[in-house]
mmCIF file of C-alpha atoms in Angstrom:
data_model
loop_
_atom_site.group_PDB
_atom_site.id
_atom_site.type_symbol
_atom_site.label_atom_id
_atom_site.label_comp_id
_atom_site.label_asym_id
_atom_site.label_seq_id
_atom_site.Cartn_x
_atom_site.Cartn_y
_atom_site.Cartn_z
ATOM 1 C CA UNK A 8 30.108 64.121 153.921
ATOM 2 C CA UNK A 9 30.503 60.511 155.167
ATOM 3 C CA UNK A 10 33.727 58.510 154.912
ATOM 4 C CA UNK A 11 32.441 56.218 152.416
ATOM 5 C CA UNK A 12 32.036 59.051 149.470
ATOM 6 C CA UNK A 13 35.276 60.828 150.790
ATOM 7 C CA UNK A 14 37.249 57.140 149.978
ATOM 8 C CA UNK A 15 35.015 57.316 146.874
ATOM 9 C CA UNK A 16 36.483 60.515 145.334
ATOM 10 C CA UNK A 17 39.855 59.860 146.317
ATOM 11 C CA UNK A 18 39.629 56.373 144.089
ATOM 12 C CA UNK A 19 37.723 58.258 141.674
ATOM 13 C CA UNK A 20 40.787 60.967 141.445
ATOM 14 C CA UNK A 21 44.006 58.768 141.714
ATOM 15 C CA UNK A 22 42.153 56.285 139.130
ATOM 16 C CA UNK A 23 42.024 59.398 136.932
ATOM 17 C CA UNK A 24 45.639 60.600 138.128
ATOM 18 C CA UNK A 25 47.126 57.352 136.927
ATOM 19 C CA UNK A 26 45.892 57.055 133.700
ATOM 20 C CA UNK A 27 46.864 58.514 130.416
ATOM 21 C CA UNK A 28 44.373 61.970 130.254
ATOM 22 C CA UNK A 29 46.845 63.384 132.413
ATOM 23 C CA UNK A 30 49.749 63.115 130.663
ATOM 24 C CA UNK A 31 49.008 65.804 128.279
ATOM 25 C CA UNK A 32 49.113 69.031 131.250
ATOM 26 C CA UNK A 33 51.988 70.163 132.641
ATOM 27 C CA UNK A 34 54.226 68.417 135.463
ATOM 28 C CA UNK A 35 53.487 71.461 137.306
ATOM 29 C CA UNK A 36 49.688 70.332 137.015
ATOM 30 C CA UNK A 37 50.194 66.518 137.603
ATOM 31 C CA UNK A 38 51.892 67.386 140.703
ATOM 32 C CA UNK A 39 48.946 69.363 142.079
ATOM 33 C CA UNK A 40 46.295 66.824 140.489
ATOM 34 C CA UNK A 41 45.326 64.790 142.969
ATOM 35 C CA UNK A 42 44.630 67.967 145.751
ATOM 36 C CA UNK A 43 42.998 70.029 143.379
ATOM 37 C CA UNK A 44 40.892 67.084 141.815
ATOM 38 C CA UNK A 45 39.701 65.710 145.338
ATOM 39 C CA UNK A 46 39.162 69.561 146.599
ATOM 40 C CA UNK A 47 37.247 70.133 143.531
ATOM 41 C CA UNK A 48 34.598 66.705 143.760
ATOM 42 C CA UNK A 49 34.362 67.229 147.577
ATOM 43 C CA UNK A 50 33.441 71.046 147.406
ATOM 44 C CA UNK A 51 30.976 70.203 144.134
ATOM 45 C CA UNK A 52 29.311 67.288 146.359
ATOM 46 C CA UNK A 53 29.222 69.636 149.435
ATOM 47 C CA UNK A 54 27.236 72.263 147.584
ATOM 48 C CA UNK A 55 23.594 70.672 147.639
ATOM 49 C CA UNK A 56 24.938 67.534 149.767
ATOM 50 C CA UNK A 57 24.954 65.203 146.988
ATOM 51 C CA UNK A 58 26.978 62.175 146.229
ATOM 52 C CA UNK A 59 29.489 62.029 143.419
ATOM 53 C CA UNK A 60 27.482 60.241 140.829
ATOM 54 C CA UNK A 61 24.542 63.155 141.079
ATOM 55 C CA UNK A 62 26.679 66.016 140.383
ATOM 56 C CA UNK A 63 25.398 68.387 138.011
ATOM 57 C CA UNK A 64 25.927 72.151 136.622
ATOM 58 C CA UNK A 65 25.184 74.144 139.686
ATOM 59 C CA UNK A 66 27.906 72.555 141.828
ATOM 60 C CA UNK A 67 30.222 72.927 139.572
ATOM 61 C CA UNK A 68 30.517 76.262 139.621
ATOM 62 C CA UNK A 69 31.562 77.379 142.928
ATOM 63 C CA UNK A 70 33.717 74.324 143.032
ATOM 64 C CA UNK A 71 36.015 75.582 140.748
ATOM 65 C CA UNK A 72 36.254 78.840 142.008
ATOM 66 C CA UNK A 73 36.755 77.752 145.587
ATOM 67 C CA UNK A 74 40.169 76.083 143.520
ATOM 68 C CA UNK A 75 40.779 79.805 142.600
ATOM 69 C CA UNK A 76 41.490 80.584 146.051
ATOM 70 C CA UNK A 77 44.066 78.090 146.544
ATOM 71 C CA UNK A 78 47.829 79.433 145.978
ATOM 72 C CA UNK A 79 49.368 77.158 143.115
ATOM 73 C CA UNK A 80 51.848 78.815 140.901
ATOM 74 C CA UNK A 81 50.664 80.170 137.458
ATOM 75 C CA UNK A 82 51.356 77.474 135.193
ATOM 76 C CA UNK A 83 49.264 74.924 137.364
ATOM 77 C CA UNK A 84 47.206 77.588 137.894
ATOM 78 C CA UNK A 85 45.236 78.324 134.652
ATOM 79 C CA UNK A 86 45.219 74.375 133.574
ATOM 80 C CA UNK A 87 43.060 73.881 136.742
ATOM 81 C CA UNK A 88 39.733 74.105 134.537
ATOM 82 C CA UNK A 89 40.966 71.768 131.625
ATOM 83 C CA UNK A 90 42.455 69.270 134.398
ATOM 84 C CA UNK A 91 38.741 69.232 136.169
ATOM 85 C CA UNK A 92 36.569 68.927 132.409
ATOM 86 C CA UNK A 93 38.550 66.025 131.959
ATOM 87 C CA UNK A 94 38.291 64.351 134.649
ATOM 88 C CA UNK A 95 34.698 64.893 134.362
ATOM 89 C CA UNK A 96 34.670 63.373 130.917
ATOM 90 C CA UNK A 97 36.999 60.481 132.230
ATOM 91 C CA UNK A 98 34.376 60.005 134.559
ATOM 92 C CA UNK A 99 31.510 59.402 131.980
ATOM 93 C CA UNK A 100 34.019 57.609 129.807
ATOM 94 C CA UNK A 101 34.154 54.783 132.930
ATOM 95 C CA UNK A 102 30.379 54.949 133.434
ATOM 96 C CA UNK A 103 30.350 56.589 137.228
ATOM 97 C CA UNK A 104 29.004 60.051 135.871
ATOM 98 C CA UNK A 105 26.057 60.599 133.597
ATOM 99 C CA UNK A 106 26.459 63.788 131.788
ATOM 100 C CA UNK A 107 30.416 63.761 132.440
ATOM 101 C CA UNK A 108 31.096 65.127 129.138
ATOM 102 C CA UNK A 109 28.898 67.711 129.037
ATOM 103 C CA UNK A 110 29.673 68.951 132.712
ATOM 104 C CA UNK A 111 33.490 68.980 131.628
ATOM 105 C CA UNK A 112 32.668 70.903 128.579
ATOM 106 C CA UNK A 113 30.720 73.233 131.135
ATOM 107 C CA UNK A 114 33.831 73.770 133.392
ATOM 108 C CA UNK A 115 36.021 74.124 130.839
ATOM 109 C CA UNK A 116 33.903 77.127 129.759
ATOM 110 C CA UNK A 117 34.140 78.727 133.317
ATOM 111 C CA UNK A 118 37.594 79.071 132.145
ATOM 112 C CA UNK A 119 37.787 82.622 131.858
ATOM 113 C CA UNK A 120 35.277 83.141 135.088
ATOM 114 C CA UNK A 121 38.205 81.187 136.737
ATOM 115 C CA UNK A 122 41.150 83.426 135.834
ATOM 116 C CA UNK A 123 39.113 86.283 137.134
ATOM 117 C CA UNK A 124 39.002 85.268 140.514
ATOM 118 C CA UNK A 125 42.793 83.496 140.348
ATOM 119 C CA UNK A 126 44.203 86.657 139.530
ATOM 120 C CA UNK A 127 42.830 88.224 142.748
ATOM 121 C CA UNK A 128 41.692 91.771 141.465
ATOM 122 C CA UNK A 129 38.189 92.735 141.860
ATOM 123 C CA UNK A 130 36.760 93.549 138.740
ATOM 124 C CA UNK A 131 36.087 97.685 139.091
ATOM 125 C CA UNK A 132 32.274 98.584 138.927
ATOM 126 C CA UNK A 133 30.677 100.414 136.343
ATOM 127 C CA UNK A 134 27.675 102.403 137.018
ATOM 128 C CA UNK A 135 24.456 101.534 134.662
ATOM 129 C CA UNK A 136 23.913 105.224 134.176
ATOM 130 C CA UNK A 137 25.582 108.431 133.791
ATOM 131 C CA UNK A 138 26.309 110.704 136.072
ATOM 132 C CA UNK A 139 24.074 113.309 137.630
ATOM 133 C CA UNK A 140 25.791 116.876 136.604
ATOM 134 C CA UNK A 141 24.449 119.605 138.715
ATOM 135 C CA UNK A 142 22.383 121.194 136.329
ATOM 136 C CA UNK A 143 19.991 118.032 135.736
ATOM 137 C CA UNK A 144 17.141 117.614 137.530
ATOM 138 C CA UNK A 145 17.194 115.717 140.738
ATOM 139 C CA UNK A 146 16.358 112.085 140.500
ATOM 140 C CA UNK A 147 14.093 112.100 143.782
ATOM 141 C CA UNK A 148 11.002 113.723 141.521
ATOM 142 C CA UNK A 149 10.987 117.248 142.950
ATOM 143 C CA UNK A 150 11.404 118.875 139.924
ATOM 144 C CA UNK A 151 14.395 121.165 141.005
ATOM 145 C CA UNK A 152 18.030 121.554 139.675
ATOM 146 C CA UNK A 153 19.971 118.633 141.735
ATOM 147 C CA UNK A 154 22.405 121.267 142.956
ATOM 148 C CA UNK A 155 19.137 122.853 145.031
ATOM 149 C CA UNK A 156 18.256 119.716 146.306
ATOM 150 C CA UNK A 157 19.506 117.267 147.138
ATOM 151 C CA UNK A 158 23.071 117.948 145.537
ATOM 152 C CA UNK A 159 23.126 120.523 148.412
ATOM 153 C CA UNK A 160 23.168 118.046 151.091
#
């Protein structure tokens, strides 16, 4: 990333940061904004090495969840999506992003996708089938009991 679009975001975000969309999150938030806003635009432009303007869905994504990582404390925390859809819309709203509204309605939606990985618990893993008892027959196609074949391993 060059230093013109790095000088570009960080206008971009403390244009945002100063203006009245922000005043409606917590102070917790607005202290964080500008990090987490410039994080956010330089990880979603880093994804397909695009400038800020040509953002679009599939940037956004692991943008946001790269701000998952980042240790904020909880109230900040879980505003991080609706902080990052409006700036998005903000953006539209001053003509640098096409599309901003819809892309902040899209990352507000990853809202619950965000939590997930915030909270820092892998999600357990369920098994598409059931179980193989010892009685069935074994899944390799031999037609024996699995507990003669290869249960016996």
């Amino acid at each position: 990333m060059g230093l013109y679009t790095r000088q570009k975001i960080e206008n971009w975000v403390s244009d945002f940061c100063g203006s009245d969309a922000v005043r409606s999150l917590s102070s917790g938030t607005r202290e964080y904004a500008p990090e987490l806003l410039t994080t956010f635009l330089v990880a979603a432009c880093e994804a397909r090495d695009v400038e800020p303007e040509d953002i679009e869905e599939p940037d956004l994504k692991p943008a946001l969840l790269k701000l998952a990582r980042l240790q904020l404390p909880g109230s900040a925390k879980f505003e991080v999506p609706m902080l990052c859809g409006a700036m998005l819309a903000d953006l539209e709203s001053q003509g640098r992003l096409s599309g901003g509204r819809v892309l902040g309605a899209y990352v507000r939606a990853l809202k619950e996708a965000f939590a997930e990985a915030a909270s820092g618990k892998p999600k357990p893993v369920k098994r598409p089938g059931s179980r193989i008892g010892r009685n069935d027959p074994c899944p390799c196609g031999s037609g024996r009991k699995y507990k003669k074949c290869c249960g016996n391993d």
